[in-house]
PDB file of C-alpha atoms in Angstrom:
ATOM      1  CA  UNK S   1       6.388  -8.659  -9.763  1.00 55.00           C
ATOM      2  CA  UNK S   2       5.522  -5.193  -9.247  1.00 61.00           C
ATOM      3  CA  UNK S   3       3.540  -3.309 -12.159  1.00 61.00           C
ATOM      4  CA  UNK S   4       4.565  -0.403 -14.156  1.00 62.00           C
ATOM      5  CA  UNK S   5       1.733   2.650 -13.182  1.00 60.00           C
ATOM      6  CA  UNK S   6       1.791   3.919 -16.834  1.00 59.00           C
ATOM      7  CA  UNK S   7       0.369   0.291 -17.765  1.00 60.00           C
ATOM      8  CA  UNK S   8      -2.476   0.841 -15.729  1.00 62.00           C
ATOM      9  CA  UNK S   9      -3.174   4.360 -17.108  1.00 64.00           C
ATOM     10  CA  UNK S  10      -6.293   3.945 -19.573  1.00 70.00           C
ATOM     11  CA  UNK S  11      -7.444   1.288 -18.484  1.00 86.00           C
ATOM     12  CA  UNK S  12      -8.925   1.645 -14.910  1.00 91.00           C
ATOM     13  CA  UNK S  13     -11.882   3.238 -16.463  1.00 93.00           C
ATOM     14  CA  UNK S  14     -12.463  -0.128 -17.905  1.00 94.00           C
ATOM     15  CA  UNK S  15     -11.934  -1.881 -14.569  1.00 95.00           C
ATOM     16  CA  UNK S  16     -14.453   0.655 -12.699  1.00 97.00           C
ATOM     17  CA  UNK S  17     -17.014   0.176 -15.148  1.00 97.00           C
ATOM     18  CA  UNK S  18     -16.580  -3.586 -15.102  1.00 97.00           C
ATOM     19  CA  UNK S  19     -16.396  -4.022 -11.653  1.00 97.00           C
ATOM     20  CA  UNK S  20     -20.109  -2.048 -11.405  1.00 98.00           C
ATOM     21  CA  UNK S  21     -21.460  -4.269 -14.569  1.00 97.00           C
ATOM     22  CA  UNK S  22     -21.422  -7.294 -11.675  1.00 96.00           C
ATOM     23  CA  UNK S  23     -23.311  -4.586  -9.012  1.00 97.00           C
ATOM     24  CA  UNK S  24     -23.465  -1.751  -7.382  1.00 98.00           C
ATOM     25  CA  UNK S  25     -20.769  -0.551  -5.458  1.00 97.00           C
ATOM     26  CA  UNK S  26     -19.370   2.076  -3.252  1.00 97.00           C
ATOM     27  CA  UNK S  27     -16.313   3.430  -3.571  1.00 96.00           C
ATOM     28  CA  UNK S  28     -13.950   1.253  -0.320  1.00 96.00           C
ATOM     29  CA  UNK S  29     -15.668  -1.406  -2.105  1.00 97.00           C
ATOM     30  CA  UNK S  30     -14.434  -0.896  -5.614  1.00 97.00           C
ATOM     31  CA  UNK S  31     -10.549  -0.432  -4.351  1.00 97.00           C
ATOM     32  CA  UNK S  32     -11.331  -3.627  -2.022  1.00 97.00           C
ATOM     33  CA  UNK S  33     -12.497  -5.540  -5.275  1.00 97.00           C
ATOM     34  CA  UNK S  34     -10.300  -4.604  -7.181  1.00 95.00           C
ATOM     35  CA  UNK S  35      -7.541  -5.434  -5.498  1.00 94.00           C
ATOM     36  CA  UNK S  36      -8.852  -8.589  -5.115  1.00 96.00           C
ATOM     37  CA  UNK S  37      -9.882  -9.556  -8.704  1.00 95.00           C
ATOM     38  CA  UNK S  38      -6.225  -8.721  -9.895  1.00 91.00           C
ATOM     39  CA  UNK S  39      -4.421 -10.662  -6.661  1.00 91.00           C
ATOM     40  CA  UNK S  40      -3.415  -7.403  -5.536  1.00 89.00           C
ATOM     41  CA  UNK S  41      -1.282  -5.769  -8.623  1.00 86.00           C
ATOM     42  CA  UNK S  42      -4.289  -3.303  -9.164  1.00 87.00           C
ATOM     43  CA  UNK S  43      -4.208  -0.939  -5.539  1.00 86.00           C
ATOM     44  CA  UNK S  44      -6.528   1.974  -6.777  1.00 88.00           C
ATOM     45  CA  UNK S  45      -5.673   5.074  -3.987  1.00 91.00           C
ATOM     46  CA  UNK S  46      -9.173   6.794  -3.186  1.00 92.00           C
ATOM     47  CA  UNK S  47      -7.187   9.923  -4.181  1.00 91.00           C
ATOM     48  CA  UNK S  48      -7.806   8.411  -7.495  1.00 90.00           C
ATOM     49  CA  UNK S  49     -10.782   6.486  -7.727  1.00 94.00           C
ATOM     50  CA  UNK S  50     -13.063   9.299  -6.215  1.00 95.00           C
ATOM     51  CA  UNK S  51     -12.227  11.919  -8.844  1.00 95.00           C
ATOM     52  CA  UNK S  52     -12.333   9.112 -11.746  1.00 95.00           C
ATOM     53  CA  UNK S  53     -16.043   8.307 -10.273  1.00 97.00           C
ATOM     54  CA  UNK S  54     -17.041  12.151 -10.457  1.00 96.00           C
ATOM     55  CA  UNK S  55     -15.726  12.170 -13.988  1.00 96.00           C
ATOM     56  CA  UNK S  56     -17.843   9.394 -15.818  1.00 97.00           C
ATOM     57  CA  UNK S  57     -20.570  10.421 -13.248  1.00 97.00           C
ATOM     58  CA  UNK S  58     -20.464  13.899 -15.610  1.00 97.00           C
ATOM     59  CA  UNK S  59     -20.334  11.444 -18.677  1.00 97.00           C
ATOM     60  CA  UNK S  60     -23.298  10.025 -18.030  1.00 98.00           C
ATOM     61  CA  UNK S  61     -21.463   6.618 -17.178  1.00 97.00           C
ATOM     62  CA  UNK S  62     -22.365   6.311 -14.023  1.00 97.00           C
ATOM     63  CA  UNK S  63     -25.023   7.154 -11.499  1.00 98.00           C
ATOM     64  CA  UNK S  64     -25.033   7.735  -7.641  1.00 97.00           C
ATOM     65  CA  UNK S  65     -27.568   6.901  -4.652  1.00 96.00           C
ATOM     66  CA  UNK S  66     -27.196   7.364  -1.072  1.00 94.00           C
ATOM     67  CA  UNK S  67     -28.187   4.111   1.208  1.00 92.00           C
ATOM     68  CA  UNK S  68     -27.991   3.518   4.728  1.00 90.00           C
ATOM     69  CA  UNK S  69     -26.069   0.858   6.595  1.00 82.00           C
ATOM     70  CA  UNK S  70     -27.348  -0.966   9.331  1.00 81.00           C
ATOM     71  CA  UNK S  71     -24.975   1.254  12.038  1.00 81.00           C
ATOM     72  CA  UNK S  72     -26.750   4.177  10.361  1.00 81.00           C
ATOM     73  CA  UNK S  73     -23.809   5.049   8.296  1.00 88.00           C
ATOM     74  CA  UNK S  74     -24.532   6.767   4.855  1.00 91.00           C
ATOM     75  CA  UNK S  75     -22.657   5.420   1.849  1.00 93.00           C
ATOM     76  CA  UNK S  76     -22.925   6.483  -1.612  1.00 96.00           C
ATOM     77  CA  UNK S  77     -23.375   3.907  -4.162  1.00 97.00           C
ATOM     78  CA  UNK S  78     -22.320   3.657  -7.689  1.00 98.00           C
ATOM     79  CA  UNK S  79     -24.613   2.197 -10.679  1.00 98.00           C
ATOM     80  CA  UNK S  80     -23.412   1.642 -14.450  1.00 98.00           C
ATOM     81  CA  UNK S  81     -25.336   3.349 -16.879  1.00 98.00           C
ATOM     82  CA  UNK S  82     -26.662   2.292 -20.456  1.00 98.00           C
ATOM     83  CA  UNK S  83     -23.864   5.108 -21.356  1.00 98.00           C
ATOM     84  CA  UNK S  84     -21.489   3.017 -19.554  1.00 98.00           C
ATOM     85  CA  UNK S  85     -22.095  -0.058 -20.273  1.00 98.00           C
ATOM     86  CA  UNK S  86     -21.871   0.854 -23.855  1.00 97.00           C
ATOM     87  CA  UNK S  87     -18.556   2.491 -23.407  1.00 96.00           C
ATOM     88  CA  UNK S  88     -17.393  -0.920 -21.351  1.00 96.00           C
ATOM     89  CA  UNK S  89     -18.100  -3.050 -24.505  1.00 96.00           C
ATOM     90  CA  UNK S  90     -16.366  -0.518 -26.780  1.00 94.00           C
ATOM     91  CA  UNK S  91     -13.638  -0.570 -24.484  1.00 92.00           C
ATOM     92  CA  UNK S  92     -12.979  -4.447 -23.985  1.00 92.00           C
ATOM     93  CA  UNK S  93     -13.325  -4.833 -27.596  1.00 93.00           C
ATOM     94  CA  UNK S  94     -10.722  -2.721 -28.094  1.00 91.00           C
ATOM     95  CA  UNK S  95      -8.272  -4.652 -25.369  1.00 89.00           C
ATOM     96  CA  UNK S  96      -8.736  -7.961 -26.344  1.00 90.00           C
ATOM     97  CA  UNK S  97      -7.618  -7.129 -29.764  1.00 90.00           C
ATOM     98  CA  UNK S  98      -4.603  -5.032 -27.868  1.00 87.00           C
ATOM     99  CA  UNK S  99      -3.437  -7.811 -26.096  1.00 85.00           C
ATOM    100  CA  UNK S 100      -3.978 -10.311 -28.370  1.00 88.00           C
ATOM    101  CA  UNK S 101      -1.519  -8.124 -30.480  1.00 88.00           C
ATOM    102  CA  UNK S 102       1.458  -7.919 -27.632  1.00 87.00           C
ATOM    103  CA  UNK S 103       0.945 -11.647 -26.997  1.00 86.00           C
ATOM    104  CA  UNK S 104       1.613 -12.168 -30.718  1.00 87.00           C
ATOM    105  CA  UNK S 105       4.739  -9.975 -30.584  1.00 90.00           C
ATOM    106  CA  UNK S 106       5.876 -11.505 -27.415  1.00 86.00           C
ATOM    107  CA  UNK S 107       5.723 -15.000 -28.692  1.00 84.00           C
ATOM    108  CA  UNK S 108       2.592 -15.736 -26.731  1.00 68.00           C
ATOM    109  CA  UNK S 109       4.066 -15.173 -23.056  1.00 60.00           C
ATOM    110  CA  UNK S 110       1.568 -16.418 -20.600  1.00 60.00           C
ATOM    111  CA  UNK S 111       2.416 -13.562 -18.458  1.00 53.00           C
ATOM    112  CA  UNK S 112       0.764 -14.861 -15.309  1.00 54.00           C
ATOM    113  CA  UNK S 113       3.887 -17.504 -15.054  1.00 54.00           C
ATOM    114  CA  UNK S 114       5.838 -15.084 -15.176  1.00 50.00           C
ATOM    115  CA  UNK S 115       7.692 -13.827 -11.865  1.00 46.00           C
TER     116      UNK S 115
END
């Protein structure tokens, strides 16, 4: 069942941030994860990941480092911050109530039966 964008919207800081609380990452990798983790509803476009990751780098969410592969490629690599993962545990706080609340509304839909 394809997703509604808007849903999405406000919370893929929270998936970023989460996906980097389990390691370090570059950015392929996070889209590659992520897609992965969610069974393919969440398909983050580097056109929108890459500015997102400049962003919370300015917030002091995340940090950078440069490492190189064994063909010699440079990547850079993203690392959560105590900023971030301060913000994450705000932030997941804050959705499990959300959700709980829809559910309730809903009539307690377990929505991954539903197709």
């Amino acid at each position: 069942m394809p997703i509604d964008k808007s849903l999405l919207t406000g919370s893929t800081t929270m998936l970023i941030l989460k996906l980097l609380e389990e390691a370090d990452m570059y950015g392929y990798q996070m889209i590659e994860e992520l897609s992965k983790k969610s069974q393919n509803i969440f398909e983050l476009k580097a056109g929108t990941l890459y500015p997102l990751l400049h962003s919370l780098e300015q917030k002091n969410m995340l940090t950078s480092y440069e490492k190189s592969t064994s063909n010699l490629r440079v990547r850079k690599y993203y690392s959560i911050t105590k900023t971030g993962r301060k913000y994450l545990d705000e932030k997941t706080k804050e959705w499990k109530v959300y959700t709980s609340a829809v559910n309730n509304v809903l009539g307690g839909v377990d929505f991954a039966t539903v197709q």
